[in-house]
XYZ file of C-alpha atoms in Angstrom:
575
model
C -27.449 6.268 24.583
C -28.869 5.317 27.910
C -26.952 6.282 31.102
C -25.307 3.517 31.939
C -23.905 2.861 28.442
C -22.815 6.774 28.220
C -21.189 5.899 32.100
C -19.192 2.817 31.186
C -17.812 4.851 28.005
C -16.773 7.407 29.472
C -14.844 5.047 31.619
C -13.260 3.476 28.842
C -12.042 7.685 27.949
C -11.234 7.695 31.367
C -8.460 4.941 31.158
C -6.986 6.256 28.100
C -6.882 10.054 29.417
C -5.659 8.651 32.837
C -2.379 6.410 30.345
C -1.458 9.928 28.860
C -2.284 12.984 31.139
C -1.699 11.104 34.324
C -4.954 11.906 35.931
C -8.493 12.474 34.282
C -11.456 14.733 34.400
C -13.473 12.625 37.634
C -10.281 12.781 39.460
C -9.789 16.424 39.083
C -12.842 16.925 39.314
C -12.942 15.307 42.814
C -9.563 17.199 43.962
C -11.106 20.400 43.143
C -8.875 20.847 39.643
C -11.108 22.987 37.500
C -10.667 24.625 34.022
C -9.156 27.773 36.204
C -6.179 25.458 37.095
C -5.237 24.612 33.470
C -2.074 26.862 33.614
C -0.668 25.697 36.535
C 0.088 22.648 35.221
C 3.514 20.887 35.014
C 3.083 17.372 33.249
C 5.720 14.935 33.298
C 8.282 14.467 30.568
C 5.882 11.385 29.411
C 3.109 12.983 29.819
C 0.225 15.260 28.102
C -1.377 18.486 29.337
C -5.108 18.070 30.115
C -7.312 20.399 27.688
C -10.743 22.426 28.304
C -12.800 22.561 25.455
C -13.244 26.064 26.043
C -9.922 26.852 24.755
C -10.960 25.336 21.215
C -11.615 28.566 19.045
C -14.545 27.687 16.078
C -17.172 29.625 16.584
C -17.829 32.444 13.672
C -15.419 35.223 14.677
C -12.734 32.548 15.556
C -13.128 29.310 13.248
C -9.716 28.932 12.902
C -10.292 24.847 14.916
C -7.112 25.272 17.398
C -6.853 25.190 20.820
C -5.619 28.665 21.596
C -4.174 28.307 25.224
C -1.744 25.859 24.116
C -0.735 27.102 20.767
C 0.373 30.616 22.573
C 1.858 29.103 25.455
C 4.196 27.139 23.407
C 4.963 29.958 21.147
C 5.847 32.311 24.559
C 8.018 29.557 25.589
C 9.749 28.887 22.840
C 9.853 32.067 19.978
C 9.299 34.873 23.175
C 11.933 36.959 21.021
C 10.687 36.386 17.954
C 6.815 37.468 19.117
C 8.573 40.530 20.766
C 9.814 41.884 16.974
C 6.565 41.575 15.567
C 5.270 44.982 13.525
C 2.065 44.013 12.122
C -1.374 45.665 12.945
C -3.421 42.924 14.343
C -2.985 41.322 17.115
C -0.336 38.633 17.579
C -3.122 36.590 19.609
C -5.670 36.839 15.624
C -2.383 36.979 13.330
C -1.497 33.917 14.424
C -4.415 30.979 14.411
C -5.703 32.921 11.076
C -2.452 32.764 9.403
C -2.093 28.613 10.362
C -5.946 28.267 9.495
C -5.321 29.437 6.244
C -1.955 27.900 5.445
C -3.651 24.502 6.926
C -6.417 25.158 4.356
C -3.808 25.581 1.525
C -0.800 23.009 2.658
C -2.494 20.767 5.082
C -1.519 20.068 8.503
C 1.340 18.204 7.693
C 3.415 21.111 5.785
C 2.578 23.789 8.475
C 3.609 21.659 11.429
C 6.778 20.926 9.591
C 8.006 24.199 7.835
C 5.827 26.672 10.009
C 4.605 30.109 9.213
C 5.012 33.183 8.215
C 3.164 36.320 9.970
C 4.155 39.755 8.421
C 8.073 40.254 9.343
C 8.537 37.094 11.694
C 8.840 33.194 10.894
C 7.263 30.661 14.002
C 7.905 27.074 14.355
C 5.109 25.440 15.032
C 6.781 21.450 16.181
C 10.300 20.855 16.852
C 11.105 17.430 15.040
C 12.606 14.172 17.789
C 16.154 14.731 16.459
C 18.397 11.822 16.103
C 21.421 10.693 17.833
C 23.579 12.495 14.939
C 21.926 15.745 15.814
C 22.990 18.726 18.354
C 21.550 18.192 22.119
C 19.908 21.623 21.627
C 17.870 19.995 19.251
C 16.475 17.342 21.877
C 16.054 19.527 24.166
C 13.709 22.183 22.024
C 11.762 18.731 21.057
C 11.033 18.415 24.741
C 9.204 21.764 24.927
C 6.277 20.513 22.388
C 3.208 20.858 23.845
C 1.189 17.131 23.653
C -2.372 18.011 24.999
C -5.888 15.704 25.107
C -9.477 17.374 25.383
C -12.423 14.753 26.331
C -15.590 15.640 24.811
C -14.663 18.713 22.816
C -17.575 20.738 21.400
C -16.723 21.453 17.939
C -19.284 22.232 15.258
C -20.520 25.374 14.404
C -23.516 23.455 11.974
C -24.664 21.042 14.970
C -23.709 23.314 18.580
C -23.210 21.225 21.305
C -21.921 18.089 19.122
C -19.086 16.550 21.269
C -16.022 14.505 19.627
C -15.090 12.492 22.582
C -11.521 12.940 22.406
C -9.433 15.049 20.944
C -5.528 15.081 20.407
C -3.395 18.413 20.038
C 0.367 18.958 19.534
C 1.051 22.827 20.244
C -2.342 23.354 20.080
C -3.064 22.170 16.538
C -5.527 19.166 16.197
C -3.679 15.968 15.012
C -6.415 13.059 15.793
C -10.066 12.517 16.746
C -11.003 9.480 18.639
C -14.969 8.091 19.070
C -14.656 5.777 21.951
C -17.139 2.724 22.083
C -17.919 0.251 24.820
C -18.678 -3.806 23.412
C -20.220 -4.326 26.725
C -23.168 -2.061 26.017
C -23.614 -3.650 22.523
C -21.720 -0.500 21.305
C -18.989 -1.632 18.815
C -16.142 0.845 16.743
C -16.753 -1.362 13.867
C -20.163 -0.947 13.713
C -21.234 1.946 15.831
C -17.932 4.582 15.740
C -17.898 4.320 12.329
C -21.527 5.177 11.586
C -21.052 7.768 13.525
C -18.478 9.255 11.592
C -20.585 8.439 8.789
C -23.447 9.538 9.902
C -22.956 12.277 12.531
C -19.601 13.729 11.626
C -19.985 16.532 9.008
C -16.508 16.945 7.073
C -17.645 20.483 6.363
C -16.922 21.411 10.432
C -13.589 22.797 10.009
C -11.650 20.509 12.621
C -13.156 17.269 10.254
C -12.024 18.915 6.675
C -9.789 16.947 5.137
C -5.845 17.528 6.062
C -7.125 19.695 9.010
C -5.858 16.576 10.616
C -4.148 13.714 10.624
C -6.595 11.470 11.151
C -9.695 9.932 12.643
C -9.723 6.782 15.108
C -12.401 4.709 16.713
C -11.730 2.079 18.776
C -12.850 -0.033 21.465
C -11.728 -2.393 24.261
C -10.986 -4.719 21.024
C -10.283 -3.321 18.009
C -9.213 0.137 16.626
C -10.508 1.676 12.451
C -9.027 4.757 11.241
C -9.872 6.805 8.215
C -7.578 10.184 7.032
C -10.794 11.142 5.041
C -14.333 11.944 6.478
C -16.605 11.885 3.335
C -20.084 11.103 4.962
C -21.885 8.060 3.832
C -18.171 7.293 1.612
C -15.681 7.101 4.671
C -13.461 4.575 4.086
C -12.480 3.068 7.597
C -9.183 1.101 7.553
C -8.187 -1.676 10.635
C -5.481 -0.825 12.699
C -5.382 -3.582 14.520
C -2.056 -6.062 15.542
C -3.660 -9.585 14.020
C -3.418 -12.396 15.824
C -0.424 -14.202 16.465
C 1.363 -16.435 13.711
C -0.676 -14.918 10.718
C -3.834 -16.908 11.895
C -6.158 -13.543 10.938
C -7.638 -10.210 12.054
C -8.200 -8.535 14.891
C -6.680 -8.728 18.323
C -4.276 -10.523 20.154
C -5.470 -11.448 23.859
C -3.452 -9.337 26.215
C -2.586 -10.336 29.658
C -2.118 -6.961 31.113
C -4.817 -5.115 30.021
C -7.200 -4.408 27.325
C -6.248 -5.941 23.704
C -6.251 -2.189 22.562
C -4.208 -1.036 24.708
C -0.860 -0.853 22.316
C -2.618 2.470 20.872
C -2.731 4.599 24.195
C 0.845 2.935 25.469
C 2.972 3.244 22.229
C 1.378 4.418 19.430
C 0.172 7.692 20.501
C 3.336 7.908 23.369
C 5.505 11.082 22.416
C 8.054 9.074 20.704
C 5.913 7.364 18.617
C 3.724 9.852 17.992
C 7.000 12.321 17.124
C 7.836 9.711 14.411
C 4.816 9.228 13.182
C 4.443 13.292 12.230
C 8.025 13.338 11.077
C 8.896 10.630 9.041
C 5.388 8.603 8.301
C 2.479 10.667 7.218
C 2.125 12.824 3.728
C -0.129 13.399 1.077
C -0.286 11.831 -2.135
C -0.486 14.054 -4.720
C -1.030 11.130 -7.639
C 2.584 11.796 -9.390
C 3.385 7.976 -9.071
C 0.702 7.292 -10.973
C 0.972 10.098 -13.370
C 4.309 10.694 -13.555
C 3.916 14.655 -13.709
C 4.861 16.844 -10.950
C 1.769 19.091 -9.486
C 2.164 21.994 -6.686
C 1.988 20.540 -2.964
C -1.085 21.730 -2.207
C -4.691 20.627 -0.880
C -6.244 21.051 -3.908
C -4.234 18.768 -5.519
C -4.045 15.747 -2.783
C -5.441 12.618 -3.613
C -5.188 11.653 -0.738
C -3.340 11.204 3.194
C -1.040 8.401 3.415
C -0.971 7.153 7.325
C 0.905 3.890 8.283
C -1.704 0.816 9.185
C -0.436 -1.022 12.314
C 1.972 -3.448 10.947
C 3.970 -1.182 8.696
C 4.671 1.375 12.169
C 5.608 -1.883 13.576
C 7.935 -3.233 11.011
C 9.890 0.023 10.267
C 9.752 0.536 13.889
C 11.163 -3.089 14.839
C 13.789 -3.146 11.950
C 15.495 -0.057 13.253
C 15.545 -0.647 16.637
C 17.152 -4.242 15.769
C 19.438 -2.566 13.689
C 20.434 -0.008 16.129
C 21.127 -2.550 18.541
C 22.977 -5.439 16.385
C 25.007 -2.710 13.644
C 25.711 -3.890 10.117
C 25.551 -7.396 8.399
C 22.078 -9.130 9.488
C 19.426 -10.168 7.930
C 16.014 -9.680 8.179
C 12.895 -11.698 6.188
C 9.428 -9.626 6.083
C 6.417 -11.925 5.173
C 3.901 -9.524 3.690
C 1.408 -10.544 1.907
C -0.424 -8.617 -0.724
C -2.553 -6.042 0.268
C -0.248 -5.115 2.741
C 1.056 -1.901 1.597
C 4.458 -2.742 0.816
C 5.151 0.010 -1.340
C 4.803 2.339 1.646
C 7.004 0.147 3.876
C 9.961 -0.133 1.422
C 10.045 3.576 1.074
C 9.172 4.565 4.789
C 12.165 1.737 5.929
C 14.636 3.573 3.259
C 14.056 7.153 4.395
C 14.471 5.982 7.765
C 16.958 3.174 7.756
C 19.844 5.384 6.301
C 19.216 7.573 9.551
C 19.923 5.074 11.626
C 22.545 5.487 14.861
C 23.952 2.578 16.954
C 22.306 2.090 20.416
C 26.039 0.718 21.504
C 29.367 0.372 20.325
C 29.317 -3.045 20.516
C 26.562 -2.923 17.264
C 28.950 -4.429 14.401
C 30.891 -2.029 12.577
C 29.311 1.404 14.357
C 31.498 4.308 14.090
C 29.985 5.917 17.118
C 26.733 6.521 18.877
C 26.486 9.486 16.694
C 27.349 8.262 13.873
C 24.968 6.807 11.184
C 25.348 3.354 10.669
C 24.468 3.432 6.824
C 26.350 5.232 3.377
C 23.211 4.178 1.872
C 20.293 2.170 0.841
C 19.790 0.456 -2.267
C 16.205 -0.808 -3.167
C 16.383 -3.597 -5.964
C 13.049 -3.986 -7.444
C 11.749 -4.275 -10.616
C 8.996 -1.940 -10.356
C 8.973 0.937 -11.739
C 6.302 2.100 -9.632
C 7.963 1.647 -6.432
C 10.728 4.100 -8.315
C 7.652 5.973 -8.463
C 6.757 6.270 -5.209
C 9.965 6.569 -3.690
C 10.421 9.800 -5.496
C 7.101 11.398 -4.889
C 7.572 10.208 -1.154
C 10.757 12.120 -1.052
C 9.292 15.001 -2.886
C 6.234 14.672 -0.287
C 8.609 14.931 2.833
C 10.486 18.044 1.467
C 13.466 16.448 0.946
C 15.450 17.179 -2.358
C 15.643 14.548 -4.717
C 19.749 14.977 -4.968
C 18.908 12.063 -2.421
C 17.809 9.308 -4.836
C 19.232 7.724 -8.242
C 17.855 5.523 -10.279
C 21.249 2.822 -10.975
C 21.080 0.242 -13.965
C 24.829 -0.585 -13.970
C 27.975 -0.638 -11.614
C 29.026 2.598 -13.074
C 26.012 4.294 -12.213
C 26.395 2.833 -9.044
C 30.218 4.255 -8.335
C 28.324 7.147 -9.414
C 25.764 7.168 -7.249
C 27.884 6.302 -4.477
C 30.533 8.784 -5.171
C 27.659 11.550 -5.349
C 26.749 10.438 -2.025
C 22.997 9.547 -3.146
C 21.251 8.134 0.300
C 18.928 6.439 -1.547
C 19.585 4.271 -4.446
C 16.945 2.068 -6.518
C 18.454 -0.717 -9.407
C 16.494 -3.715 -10.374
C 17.277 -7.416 -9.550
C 18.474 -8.483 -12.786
C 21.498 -6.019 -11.886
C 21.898 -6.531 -8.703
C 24.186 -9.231 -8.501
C 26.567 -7.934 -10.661
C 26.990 -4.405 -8.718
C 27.713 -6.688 -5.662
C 31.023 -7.019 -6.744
C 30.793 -3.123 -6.359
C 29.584 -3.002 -3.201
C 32.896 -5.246 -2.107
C 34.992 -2.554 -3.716
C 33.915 0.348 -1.304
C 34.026 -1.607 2.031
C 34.741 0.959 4.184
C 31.214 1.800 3.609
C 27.901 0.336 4.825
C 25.016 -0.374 2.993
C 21.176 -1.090 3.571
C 19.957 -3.699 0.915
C 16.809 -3.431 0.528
C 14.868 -6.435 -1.756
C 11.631 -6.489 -2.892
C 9.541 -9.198 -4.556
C 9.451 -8.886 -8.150
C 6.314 -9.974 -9.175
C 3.920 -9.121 -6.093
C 0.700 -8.205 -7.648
C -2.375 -9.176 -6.136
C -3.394 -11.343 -8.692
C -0.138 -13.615 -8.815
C -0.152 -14.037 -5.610
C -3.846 -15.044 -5.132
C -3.310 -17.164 -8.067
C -0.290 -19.384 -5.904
C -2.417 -19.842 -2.724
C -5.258 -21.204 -5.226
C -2.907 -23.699 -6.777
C -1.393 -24.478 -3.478
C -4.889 -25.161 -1.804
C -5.567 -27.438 -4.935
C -2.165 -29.022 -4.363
C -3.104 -29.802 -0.885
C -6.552 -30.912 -1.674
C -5.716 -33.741 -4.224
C -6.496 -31.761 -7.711
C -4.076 -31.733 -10.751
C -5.622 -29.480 -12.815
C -2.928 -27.191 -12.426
C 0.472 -27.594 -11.215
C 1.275 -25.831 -7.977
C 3.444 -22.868 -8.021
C 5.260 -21.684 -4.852
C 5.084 -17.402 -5.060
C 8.419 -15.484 -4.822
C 10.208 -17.650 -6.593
C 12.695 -14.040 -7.940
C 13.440 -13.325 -4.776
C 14.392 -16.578 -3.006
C 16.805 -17.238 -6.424
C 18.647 -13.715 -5.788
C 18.886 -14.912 -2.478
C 20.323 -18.275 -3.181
C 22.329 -16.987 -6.023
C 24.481 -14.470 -3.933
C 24.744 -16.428 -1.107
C 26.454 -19.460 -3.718
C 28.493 -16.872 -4.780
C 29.332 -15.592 -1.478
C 28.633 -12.037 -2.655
C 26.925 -11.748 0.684
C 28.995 -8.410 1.870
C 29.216 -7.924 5.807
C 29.130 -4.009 5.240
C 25.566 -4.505 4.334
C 22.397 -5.821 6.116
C 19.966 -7.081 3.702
C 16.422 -6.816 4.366
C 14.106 -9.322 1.669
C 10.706 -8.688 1.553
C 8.482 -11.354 0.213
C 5.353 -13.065 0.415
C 5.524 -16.872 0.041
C 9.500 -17.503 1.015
C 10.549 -21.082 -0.179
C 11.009 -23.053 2.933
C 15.394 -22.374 2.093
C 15.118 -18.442 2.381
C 13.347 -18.681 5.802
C 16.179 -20.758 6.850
C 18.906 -18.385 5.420
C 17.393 -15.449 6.531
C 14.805 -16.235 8.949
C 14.582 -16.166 12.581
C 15.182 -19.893 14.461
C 13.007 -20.450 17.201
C 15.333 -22.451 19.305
C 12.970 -22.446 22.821
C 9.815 -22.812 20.825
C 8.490 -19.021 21.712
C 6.663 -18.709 18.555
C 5.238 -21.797 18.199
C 7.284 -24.740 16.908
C 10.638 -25.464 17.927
C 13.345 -25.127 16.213
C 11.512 -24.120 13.138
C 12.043 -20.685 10.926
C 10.107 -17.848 11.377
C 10.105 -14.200 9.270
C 11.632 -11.210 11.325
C 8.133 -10.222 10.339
C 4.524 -11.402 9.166
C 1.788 -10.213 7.637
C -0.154 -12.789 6.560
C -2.710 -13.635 3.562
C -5.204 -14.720 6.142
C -5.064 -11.214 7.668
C -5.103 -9.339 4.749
C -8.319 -11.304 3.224
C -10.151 -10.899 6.221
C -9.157 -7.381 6.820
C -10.521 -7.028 3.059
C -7.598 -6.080 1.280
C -6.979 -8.947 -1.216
C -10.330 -11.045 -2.367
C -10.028 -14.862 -1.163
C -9.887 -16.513 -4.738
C -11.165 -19.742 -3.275
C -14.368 -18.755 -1.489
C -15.940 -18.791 -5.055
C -13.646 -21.655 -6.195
C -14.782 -24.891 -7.738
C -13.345 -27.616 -9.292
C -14.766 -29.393 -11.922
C -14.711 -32.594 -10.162
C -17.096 -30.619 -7.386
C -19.356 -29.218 -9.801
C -19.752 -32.133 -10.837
C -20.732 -33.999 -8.014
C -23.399 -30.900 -7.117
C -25.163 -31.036 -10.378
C -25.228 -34.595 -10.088
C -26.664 -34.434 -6.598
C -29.079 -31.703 -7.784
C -30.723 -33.986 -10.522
C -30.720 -36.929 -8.306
């Protein structure tokens, strides 16, 4: 890398360390701040503590991959009375990084962060979850006393000494992400060049890169942002996680006004909040049980593999609750995802959450009080049993016990489920509208409906945008087929029947909504913000453009010919 390629990259890494720490490394560097001053520092309640790479512990007699100044000083600040009744024979200062190093190696990062350790006679927390509104102010304020920390160019690698991972991100001193920083105005891309580097340069065998060591592994630049939760060498698998442009038109970035089009990564994504949520109620490890349907031990050895939230399905869980917070019970809200959008994963991460959720005000419809959660329970109708599935292994993956969840096929088993005070209920769309009546029984409670589109496979939806496009382009060899035709009829069938309860908010995800569900339970642009005025919009889109170009669903028509065409080449040919 020449030196004025390395210059402007590093003040790209500048930026971002400047949007979390407050200051950066040149600045310090020019007040006289050196790695002596590191424990003097006193970062705003936004803010992150500035790391030294120093403090990273790796090398032979320490290769335990945490940074050891911050992990202690959140541990003295937080559990002084529990370090003071320790009894064991080594040192608190070894006991403690080679007890997490090995319970990382066993559990993953995940587990550790969120149940903690065990060292001899004493038990440490090693994160204090964001509590909710519901929860005890104590709880906020030990949440507050996390230690968020960044390192720039962190030495790392005991196989390659003096390899530098240009950024680094720690919570108490335990690496969560790795970020390699690239500059499109030196011809350096992240979709290119960051990931061959990770690829290429990046050996998973260095203990901060194994696999569940952390969270995961970004590279972006002033335009787009990959990820991957696996480093496998030449077999990475990067994903996008990147906004798409506005309206469903495709891929990438959205031109922002303020700033860079990345920028939504350093100033929400990875703010405290965000980044709080993200470790608490998004990530875990799939251990294959949905697809197996046998329980296995939570352990590394058994992860298939890291399941971490692309960008739209943070924002959609993340949009839905804060509208719901604001508004209370009895809206609803239409999410346009297409296949290949990882719906599975949204439904379940919006159901865990959802039934959490506290009014922002009293004046949200039919709130209780600001502490108070707004929901009894959620009920996902689906008729997949894999979504079942995954709901359960999600919930088993979080920690939480499964007395949560039932299964209900019938309006008794729904009083029953009810009565048991399940949170989380799953029935399947050919029962649904008979429970309503159910629903309507208990209205002192409040319910989350949660619908998902029957028949959203890959294939059946590819298979309606093909006949559409044919549709559109004149051809009658097959009849056009609009998709999501269950959902829009369960729609339009309780809404006939009126069995539309105002203790619930319903929330219909689909993705090809007839042109009557967008206006039932769409969004009306009245001023024309989105686009066209007065038309219909989804509360949220993901669109088939986005997820063909992003390569998640094959585009059925690239290869697509009709006979009539074929035709008129072969004709052409012999002519």
């Amino acid at each position: 890398m020449s030196h004025t390629s390395e210059t402007k990259e590093q003040a790209f890494e500048a930026l971002i360390e400047k949007a979390l720490v407050g200051s950066t490394i040149e600045e310090r560097k020019a007040l006289g701040i050196t790695a002596k001053d590191v424990d003097a520092q006193q970062p705003a309640a936004d803010q992150y503590y500035w790391g030294v790479p120093s403090d990273f512990k790796y090398k032979q007699n320490e290769d335990w991959a945490i940074d050891m100044r911050r992990l202690m000083s959140f541990l003295h600040a937080t559990q002084q009375d529990i370090l003071d009744t320790y009894v064991g024979r080594t040192p608190l200062e070894r006991a403690i990084p080679e007890r997490i190093s090995k319970d990382i190696e066993t559990f993953g990062i995940i587990k550790v962060l969120r149940k903690g350790i065990k060292v001899e006679n004493i038990e440490l927390k090693l994160w204090f979850p964001k509590p909710s509104p519901a929860d005890a102010q104590e709880n906020m304020l030990l949440f507050q006393q996390n230690q968020f920390s960044v390192t720039r160019q962190q030495t790392y690698s005991r196989l390659k000494p003096g390899d530098e991972i240009d950024m680094v991100l720690y919570v108490n001193g335990l690496p969560i992400f790795t970020f390699e920083w690239k500059n499109p105005w030196t011809y350096q891309t992240a979709r290119y060049n960051g990931q061959k580097q990770y690829k290429e340069d990046r050996n998973p065998k260095d203990k901060l890169l194994n696999f569940g060591r952390c969270l995961a592994h970004f590279t972006g630049d002033k335009n787009e942002i990959f990820f991957t939760t696996k480093l496998a060498g030449k077999e990475t698998y990067f994903m996008p996680f990147n906004k798409g442009l506005p309206n469903g038109q495709g891929a990438g970035n959205p031109v922002n006004p303020n700033g860079y089009k990345t920028s939504y990564l350093w100033e929400w994504v990875l703010q405290k909040d965000c980044l709080a949520a993200i470790i608490d109620k998004y990530v875990c490890f799939d251990y294959g049980e949905a697809k197996t349907g046998k329980t296995v031990p939570h352990i590394m050895k058994n992860a298939k593999k890291l399941i971490f939230p692309r960008y739209h399905q943070l924002d959609v869980v993340t949009k839905l609750l804060e509208d719901v917070s604001e508004k209370g019970v009895g809206e609803r809200y239409l999410i346009q995802h297409s296949a290949g959008s990882g719906k599975s994963n949204s439904l379940t991460w919006l159901a865990l959450q959802v039934i959490d959720a506290c009014p922002t005000t009293m004046a949200a419809k039919r709130a209780k009080g600001l502490e108070e959660k707004l929901f009894n329970s959620a009920i996902v109708v689906t008729d997949r049993t894999l979504l079942d599935d995954q709901i359960t292994a999600n919930i088993r993956a979080f920690g939480q016990t499964l007395k949560i969840f039932a299964h209900a096929t019938s309006s008794s088993k729904l009083k029953e489920a009810i009565e048991g005070g399940k949170r989380i209920i799953t029935t399947t769309i050919q029962k649904f509208p008979f429970i309503c009546d159910t629903i309507k029984d208990v209205s002192d409670r409040n319910f989350a409906i949660i619908i998902d589109e029957a028949h959203s496979s890959q294939s059946g939806i590819a298979s309606d945008k093909m006949n559409a496009s044919m549709q559109q382009n004149g051809s009658s060899e097959q009849d056009a087929d609009t998709g999501g035709a269950d959902t829009d009829e369960l729609i339009e069938k309780l809404m006939k029947e009126r069995k539309m309860s105002t203790n619930c908010s319903y929330f219909a995800f689909t993705a090809t909504p007839k042109r009557e569900t967008l206006e039932r339970f769409g969004w009306e642009d009245v001023n024309g913000e989105r686009g066209e005025k007065g038309k219909f919009y989804p509360f949220h889109l993901y669109s088939m453009k986005q997820a063909i170009e992003e390569g998640f669903i094959l585009d059925v028509l690239t290869n697509y010919t009709t006979y009539q065409g074929y035709y008129e080449v072969i004709k052409s040919i012999k002519e």
